[in-house]
Coordinates of C-alpha atoms and ligand atoms in Angstrom, one line a residue:
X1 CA 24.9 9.5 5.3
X2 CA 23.1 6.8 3.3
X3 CA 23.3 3.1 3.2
X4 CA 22.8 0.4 0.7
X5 CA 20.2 -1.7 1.9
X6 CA 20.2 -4.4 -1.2
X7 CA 21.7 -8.2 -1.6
X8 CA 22.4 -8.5 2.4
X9 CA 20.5 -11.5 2.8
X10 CA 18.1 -13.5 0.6
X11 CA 14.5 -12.2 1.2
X12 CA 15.1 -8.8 1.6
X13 CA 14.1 -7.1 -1.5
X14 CA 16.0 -5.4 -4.2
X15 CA 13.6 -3.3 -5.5
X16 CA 10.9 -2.6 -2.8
X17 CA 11.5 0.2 0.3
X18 CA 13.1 -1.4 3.4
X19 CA 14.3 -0.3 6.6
X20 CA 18.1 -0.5 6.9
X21 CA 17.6 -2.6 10.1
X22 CA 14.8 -3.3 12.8
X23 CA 11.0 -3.4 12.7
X24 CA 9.3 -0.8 10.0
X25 CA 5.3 -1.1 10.0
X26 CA 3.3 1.7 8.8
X27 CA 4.1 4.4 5.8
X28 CA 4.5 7.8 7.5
X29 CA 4.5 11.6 6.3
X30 CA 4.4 10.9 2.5
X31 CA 5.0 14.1 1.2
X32 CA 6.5 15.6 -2.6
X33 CA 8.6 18.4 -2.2
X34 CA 11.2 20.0 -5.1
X35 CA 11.5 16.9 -7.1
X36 CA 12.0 14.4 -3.3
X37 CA 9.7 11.4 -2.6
X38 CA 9.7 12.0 1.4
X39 CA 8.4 7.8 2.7
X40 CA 9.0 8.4 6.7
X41 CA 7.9 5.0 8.8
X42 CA 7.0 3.6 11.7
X43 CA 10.6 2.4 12.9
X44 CA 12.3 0.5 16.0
X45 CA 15.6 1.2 14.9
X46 CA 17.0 -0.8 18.2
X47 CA 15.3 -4.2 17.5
X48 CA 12.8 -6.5 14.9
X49 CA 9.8 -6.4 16.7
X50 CA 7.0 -3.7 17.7
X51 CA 8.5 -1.5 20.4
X52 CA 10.2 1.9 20.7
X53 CA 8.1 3.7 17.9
X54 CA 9.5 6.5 16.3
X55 CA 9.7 7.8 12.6
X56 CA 12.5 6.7 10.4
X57 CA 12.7 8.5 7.1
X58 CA 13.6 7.7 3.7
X59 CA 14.2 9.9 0.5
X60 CA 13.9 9.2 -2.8
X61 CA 13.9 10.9 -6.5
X62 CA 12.5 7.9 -8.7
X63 CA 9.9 6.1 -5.8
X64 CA 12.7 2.9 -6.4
X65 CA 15.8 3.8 -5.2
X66 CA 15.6 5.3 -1.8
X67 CA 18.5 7.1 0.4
X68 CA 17.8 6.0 4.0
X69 CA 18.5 8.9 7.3
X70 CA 20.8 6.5 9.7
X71 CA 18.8 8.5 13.0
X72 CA 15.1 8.1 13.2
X73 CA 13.6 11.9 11.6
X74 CA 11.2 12.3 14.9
X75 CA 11.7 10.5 18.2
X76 CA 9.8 9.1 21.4
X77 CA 9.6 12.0 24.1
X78 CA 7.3 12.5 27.6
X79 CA 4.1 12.9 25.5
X80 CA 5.0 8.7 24.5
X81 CA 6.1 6.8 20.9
X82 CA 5.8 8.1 18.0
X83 CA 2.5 6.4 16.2
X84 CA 1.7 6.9 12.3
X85 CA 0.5 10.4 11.1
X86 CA 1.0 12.9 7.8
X87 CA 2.5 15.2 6.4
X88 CA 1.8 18.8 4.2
X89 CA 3.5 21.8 2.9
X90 CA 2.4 24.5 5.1
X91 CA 3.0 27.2 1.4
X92 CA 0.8 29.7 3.4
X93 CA 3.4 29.6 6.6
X94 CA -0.9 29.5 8.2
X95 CA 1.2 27.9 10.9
X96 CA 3.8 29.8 11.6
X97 CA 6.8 27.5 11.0
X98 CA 7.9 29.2 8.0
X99 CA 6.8 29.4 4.5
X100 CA 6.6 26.1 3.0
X101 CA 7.5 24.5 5.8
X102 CA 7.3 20.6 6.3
X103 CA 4.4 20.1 8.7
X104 CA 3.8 16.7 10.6
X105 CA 0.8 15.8 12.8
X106 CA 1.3 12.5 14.7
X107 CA -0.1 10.7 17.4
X108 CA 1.4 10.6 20.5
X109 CA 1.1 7.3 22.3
X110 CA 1.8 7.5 25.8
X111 CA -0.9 6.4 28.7
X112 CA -3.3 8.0 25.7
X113 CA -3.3 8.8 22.5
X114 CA -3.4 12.2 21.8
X115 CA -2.0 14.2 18.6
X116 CA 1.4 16.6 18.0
X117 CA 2.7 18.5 15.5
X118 CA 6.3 18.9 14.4
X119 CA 7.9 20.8 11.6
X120 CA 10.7 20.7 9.4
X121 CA 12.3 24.0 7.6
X122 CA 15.0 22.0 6.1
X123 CA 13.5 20.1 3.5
X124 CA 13.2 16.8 6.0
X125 CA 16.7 16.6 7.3
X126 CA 15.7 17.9 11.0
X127 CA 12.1 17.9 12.3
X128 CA 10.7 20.1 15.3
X129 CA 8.5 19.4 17.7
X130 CA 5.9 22.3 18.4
X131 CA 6.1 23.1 21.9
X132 CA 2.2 23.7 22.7
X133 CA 1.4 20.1 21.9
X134 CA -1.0 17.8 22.2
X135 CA -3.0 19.7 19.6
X136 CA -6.1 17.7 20.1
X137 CA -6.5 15.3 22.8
X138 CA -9.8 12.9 23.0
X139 CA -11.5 11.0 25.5
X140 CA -10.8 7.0 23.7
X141 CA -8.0 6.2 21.5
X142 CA -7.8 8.6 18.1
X143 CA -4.8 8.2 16.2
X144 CA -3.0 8.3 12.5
X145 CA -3.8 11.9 11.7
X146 CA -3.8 12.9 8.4
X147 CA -4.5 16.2 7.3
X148 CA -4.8 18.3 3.7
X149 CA -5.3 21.6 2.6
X150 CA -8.7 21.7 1.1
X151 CA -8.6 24.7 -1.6
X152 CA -12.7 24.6 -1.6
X153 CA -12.8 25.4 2.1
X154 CA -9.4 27.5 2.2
X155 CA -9.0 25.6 5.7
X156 CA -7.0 22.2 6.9
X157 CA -8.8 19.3 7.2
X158 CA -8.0 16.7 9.0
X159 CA -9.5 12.9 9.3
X160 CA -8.7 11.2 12.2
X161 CA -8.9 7.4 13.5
X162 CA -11.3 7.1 16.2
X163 CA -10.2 3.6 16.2
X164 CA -11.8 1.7 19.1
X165 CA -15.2 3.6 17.8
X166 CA -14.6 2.1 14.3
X167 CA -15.7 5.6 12.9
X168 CA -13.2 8.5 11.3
X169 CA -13.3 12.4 12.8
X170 CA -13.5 15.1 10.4
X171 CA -11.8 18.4 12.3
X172 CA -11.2 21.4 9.9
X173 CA -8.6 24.3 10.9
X174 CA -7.2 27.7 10.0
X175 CA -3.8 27.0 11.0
X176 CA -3.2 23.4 12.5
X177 CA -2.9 24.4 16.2
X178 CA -6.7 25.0 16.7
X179 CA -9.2 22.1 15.2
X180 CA -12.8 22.0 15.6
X181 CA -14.3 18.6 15.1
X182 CA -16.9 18.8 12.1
X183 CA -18.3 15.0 11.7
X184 CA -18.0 11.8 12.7
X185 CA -18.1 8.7 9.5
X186 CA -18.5 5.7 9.6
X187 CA -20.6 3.9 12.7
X188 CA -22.3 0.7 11.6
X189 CA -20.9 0.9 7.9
X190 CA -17.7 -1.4 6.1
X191 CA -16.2 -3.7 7.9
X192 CA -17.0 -3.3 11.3
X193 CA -14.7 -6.5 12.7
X194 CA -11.1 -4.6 13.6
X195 CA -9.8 -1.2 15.4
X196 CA -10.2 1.3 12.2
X197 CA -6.8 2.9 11.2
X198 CA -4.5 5.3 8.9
X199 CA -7.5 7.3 7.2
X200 CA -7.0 9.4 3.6
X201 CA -9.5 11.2 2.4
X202 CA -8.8 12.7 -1.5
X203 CA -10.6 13.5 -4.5
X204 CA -10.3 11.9 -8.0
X205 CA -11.8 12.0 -11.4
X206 CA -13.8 8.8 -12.6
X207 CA -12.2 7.3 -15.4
X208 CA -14.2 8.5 -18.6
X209 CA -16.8 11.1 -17.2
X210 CA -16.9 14.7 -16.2
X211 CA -17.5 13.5 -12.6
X212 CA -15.3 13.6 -9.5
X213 CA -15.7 12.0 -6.3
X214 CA -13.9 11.4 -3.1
X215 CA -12.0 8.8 -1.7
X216 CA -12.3 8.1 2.0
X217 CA -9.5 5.0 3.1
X218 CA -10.3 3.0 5.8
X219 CA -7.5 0.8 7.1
X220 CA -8.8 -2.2 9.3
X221 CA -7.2 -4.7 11.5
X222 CA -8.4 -7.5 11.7
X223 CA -11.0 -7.8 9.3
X224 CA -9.5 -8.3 6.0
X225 CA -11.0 -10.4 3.6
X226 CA -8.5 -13.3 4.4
X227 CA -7.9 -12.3 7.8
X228 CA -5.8 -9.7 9.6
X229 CA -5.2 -6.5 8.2
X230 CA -6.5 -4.9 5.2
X231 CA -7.3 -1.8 3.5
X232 CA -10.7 -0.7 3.2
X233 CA -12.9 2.1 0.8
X234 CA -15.5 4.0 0.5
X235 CA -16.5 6.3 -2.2
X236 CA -19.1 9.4 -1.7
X237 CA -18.9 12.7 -1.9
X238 CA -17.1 15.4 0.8
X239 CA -18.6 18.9 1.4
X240 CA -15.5 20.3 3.4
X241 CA -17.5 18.9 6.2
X242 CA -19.0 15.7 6.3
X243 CA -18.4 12.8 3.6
X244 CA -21.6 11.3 2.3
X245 CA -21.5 7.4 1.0
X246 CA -22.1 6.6 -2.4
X247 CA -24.7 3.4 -1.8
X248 CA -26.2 0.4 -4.2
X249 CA -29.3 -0.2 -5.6
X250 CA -30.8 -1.2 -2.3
X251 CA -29.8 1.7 -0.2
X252 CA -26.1 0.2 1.5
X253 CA -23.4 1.0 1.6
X254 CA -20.3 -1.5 -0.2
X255 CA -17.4 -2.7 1.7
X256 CA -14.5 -2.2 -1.4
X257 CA -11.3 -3.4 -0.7
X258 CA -7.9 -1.8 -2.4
X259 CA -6.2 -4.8 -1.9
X260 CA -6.9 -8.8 -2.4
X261 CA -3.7 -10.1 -0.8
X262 CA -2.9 -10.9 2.8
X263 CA -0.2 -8.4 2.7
X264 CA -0.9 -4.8 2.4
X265 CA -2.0 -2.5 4.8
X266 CA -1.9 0.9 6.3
X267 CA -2.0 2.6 2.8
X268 CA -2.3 5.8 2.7
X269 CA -1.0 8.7 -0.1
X270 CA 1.5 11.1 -0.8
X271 CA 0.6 14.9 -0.1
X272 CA 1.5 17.8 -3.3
X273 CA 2.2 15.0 -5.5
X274 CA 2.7 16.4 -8.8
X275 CA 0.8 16.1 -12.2
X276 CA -2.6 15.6 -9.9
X277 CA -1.1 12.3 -9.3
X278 CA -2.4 10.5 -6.2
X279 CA 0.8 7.8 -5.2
X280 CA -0.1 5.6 -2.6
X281 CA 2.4 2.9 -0.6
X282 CA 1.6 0.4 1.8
X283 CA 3.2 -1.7 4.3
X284 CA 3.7 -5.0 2.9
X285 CA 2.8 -7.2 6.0
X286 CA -0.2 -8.3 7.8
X287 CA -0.8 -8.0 11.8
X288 CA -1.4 -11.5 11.7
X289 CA 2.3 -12.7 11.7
X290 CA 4.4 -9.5 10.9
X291 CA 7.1 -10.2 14.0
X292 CA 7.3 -13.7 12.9
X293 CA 7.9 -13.4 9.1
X294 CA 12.0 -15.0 8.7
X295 CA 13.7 -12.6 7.7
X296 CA 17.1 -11.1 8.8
X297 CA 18.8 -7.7 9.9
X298 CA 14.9 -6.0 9.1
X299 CA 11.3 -6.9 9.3
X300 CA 8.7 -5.6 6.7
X301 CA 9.3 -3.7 3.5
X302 CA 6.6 -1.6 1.6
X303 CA 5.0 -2.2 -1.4
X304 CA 5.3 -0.9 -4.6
X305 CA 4.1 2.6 -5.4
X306 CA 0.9 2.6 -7.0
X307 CA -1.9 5.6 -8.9
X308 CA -4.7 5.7 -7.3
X309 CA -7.9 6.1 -9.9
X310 CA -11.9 5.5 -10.1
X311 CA -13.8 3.6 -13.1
X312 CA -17.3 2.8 -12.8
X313 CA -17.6 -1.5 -12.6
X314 CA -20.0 -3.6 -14.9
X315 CA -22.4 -3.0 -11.5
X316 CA -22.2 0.9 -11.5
X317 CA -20.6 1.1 -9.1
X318 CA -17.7 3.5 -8.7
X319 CA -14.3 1.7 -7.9
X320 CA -10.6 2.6 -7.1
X321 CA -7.5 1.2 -9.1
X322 CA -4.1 1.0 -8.3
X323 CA -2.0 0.8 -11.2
X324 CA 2.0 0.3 -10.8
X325 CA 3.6 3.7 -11.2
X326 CA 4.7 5.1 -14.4
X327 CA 8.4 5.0 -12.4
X328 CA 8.2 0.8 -12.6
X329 CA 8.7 0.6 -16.2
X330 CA 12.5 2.2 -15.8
X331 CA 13.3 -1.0 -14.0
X332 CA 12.5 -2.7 -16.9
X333 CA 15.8 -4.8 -18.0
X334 CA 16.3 -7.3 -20.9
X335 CA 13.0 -9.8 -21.7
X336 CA 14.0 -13.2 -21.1
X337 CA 10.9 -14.4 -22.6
X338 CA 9.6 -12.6 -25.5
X339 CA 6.5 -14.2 -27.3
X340 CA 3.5 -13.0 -29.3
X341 CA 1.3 -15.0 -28.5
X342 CA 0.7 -19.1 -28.0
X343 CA -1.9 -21.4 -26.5
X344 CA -2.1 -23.1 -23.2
X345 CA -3.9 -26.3 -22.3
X346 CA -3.4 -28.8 -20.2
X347 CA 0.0 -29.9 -21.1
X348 CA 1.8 -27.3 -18.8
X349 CA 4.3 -24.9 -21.1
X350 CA 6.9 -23.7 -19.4
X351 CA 9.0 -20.4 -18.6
X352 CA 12.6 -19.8 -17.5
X353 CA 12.5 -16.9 -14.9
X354 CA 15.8 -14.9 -15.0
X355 CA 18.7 -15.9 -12.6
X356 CA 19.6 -12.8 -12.4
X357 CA 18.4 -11.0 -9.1
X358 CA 17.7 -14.1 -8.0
X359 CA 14.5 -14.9 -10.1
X360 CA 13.2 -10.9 -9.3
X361 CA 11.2 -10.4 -12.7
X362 CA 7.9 -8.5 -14.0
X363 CA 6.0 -11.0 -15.9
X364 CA 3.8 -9.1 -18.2
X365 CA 1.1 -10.9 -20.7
X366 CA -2.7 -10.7 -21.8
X367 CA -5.2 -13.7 -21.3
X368 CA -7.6 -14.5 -24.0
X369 CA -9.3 -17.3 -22.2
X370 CA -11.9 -17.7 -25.0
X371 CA -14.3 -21.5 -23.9
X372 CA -11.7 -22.5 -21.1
X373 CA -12.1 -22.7 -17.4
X374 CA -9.2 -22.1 -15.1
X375 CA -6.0 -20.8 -16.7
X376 CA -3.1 -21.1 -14.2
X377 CA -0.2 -19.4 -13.8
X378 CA 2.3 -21.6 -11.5
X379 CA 5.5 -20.0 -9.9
X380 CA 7.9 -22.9 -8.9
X381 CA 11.6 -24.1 -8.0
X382 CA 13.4 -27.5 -8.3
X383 CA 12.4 -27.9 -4.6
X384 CA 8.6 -28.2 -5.5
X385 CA 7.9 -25.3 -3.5
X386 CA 5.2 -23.6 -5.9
X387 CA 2.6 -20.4 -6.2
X388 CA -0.4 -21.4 -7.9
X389 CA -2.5 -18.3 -9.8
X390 CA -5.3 -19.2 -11.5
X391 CA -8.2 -16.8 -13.5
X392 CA -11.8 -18.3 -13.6
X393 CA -13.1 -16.4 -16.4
X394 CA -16.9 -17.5 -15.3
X395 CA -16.7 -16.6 -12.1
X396 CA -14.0 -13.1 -12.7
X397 CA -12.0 -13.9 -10.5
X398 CA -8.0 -14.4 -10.3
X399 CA -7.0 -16.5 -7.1
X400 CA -3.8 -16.8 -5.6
X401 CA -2.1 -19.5 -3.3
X402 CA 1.0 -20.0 -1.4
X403 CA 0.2 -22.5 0.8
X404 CA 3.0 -24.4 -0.8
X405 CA 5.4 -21.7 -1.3
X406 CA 7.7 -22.8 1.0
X407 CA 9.0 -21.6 4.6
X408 CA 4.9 -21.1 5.9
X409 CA 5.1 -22.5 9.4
X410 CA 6.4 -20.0 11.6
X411 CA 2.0 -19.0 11.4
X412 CA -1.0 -20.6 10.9
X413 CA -2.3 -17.4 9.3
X414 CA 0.0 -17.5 6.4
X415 CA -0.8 -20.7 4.5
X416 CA -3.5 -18.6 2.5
X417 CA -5.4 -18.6 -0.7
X418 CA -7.0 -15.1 -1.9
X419 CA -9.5 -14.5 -4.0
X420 CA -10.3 -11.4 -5.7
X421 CA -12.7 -10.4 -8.6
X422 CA -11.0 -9.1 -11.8
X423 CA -13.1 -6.3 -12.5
X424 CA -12.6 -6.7 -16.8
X425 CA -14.3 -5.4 -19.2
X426 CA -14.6 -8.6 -21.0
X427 CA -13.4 -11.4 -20.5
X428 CA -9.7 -10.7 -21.7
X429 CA -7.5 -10.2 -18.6
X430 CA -4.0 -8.1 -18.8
X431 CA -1.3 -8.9 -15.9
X432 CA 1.8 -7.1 -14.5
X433 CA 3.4 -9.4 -11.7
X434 CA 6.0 -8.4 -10.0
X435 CA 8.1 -11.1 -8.3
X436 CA 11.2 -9.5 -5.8
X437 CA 13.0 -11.8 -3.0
X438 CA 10.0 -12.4 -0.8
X439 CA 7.2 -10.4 -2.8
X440 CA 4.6 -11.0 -5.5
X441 CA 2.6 -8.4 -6.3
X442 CA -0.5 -9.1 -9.2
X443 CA -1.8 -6.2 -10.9
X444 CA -5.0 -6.9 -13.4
X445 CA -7.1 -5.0 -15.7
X446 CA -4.6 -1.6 -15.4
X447 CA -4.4 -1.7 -11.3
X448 CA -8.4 -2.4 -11.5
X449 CA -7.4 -5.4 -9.2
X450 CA -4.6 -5.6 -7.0
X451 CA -3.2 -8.8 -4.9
X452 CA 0.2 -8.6 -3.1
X453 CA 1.5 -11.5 -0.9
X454 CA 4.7 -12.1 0.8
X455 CA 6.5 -15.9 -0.3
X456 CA 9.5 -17.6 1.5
X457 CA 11.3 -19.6 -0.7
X458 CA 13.8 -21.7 0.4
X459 CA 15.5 -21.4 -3.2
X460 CA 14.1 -19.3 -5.9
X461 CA 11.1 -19.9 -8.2
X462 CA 13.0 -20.2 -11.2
X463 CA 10.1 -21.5 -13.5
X464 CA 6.6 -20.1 -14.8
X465 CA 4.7 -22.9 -16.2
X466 CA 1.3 -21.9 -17.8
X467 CA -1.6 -24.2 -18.4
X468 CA -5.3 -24.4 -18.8
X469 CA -8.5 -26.8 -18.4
X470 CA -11.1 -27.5 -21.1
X471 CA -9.4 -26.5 -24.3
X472 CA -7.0 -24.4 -25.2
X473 CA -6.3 -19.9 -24.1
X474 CA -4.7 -17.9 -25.4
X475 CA -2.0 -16.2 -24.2
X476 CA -0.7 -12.8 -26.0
X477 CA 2.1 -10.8 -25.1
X478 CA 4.0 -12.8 -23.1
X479 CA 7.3 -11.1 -21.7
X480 CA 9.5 -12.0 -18.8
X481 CA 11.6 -9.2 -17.2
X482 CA 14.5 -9.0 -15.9
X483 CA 14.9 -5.7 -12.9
X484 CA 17.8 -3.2 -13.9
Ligands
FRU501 C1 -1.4 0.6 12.2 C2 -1.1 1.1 13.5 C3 -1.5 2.5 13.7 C4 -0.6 3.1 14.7 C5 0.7 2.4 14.4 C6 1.5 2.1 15.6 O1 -0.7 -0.5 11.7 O2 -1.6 0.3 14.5 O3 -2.9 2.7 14.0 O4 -0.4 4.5 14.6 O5 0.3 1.2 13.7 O6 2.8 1.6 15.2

């Protein structure tokens, strides 16, 4: 019982996870099981605004083309709406549900917030709820559990959202029923400005050394960098216990974004991925104007799927990338544009973006901006609606702006530029852009920099026009994609 979800009305997407109808927000339960890509959601399957929480739940083998469950996979019951949590394969059976069972904790929000477990023994298809919950129950609002199994420990470990507190709770636990509460992160550090959200904790290898460290993320709303909702990081180290900071020369502690769009949030990670990969998704909207954006028959999608991973910056500082996952390159169709390399200056040259899809491309080239300043990258349609990306080699940094886009009214918050650093090695800059029916997504450097930002054009961008200011760049590479 699966529905196509694609070409039912212009801005919903053809290649990005959607809801089949209603409001979707957060990412839910991502968990890898016997080759299936389980992506459950926050889901109001009766109407297109925040209400009536449950989890809806989609399948897929690829990460792109996803099979959606008609009936939400966990529903609203006396304990209140289904709120965001995670998922794990219980191989153990510690719990009790059955070996390698589906297990699910989730915050139940009725006149508190409080937090349930549910299993499924069918691979997904039907989930139950255990009948001794509320497994933990706090004084203020804790939510978004997500729990792994950490093999150091031999124990579950759980991070939970103390939200109002702006601080995440560390509980560790034999068998997912009984949790004691370990530590407490976070108090005075990051951005402090929203309710803190949707935790991960995980542990990666930094990019060319022997080291590993961990990844603690830190979802915040508001507080973003360009307002609303955003994804924050920190980096440290995690003793089964309590997860130590990594801090600068001067003894503080970095607010890191994963993100520099307006338009990604609640990101958290698949559980037994395989290949020790770590896949992340997030929801592609921003509290800010979510129940407003125009579309039809849904509201939100999710963003692509992206590998998390950890370089040290020119500041030695350890960072996380998201690069697009190695699945994206099957969607790869014929290149449009096919050139080795050229130079830009100020006379604009200019790009035909497929009709096909609709103008839904990946735009791939390199940037050799040798003496020049800006080099812009403009997105436009006959209507003069435009995106305007431009790469200040000086300054490293790669800003993006749809204030002109075109529909932008229905909130003042979405007229937006963002800014974010490009994190190169030099100053060469590689970019994979992915364009769908209401989505741009801007990866740099290998996922070292990430912006994604919804667009409403009235009519499709059909045009890449590429240009920059004092003398000429180079520009290497240069393909234009059409989606399979
Ligand atoms: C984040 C969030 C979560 C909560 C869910 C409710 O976007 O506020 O903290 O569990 O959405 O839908």
């Amino acid at each position: 019982d699966t529905i196509d979800t694609t070409n039912r009305e212009k801005y919903r997407p053809i290649y990005h996870h959607t809801p089949i109808y209603g409001w979707m927000n957060d990412p839910n339960g991502m968990v890898y099981k016997d080759g299936v890509w389980h992506l459950c959601y926050q889901w109001n399957p009766y109407g297109s605004k925040w209400q009536n929480l449950s989890w809806g739940q989609s399948t897929s083998r690829d990460l792109i083309h996803w099979d959606h469950q008609l009936n939400p996979a966990v529903e609203p019951d006396g304990l209140g709406m289904i709120f965001s949590g995670s998922s794990a394969i219980d191989t153990a059976n510690s719990a009790g549900f059955g070996k390698d069972a589906i297990v699910t904790m989730y915050t139940s929000a009725g006149t508190s917030q409080i937090q349930s477990l549910a299993w499924s023994d069918d691979n997904g298809a039907t989930y139950n709820k255990y009948p001794g919950n509320p497994v933990i129950t706090l004084e203020s609002e804790a939510r978004d559990p997500n729990m792994f199994w950490n093999d150091e420990t031999k124990l579950w470990t759980l991070v939970l959202a103390h939200a109002l507190d702006h601080e995440m709770l560390i509980f560790t636990s034999p068998d997912m029923k009984e949790w004691t509460l370990k530590s407490a992160f976070g108090k005075g550090l990051g951005s402090q400005d929203g309710v803190w959200e949707c935790p991960d904790l995980f542990e990666l290898p930094v990019e060319g050394s022997d080291e590993s460290k961990w990844v603690l993320l830190c979802n915040i709303n508001p507080g973003g960098p360009f307002g609303g909702s955003a994804t924050q990081y920190f980096i440290g180290d995690f003793d089964g216990t309590t997860f130590a900071p990594d801090r600068d020369a001067s003894g503080n502690v970095p607010t890191k974004w994963m993100d520099y769009g307006k338009d990604h949030y609640a990101t958290v990670s698949f559980s037994n991925a395989p290949d020790n990969r770590r896949t992340v998704i997030g929801w592609m909207s921003n509290w800010q104007y979510a129940a407003e954006v125009p579309t039809m028959q849904f509201r939100s999608a999710n963003t692509l799927p992206r590998e998390v991973g950890l370089f040290k910056g020119n500041d030695g500082q350890i960072y996380a990338s998201s690069a697009p996952s190695p699945e994206l390159l099957s969607l790869r169709g014929k290149a449009v544009t096919d050139v080795k390399s050229i130079k830009a200056g100020t006379k604009a040259r200019n790009y035909n973006l497929p009709s096909v899809n609709d103008g839904a491309c990946e735009i791939v080239m390199d940037i050799e901006p040798g003496r020049t300043s800006d080099v812009t990258l403009t997105l436009s349609n006959h209507k003069g609606e435009k995106v305007m990306m431009a790469y200040n080699p000086v300054e490293e940094t790669m800003s993006f702006d749809r204030r002109e886009s075109g529909v932008t009214d229905f909130s003042q918050d979405f007229p937006a530029v963002t800014v974010s650093p490009t994190f190169g090695k030099d100053s060469r800059l590689s970019l994979r852009i992915f364009i769908d029916r209401s989505s741009i997504e801007v990866f740099g450097n290998d996922g070292r920099f990430v912006m994604t930002n919804l667009v409403f054009p009235t009519t499709p961008y059909t045009t890449l026009s590429l240009s920059a200011d004092n003398g000429k760049a180079k520009i290497n590479n240069l393909k234009i994609y059409t989606i399979k």
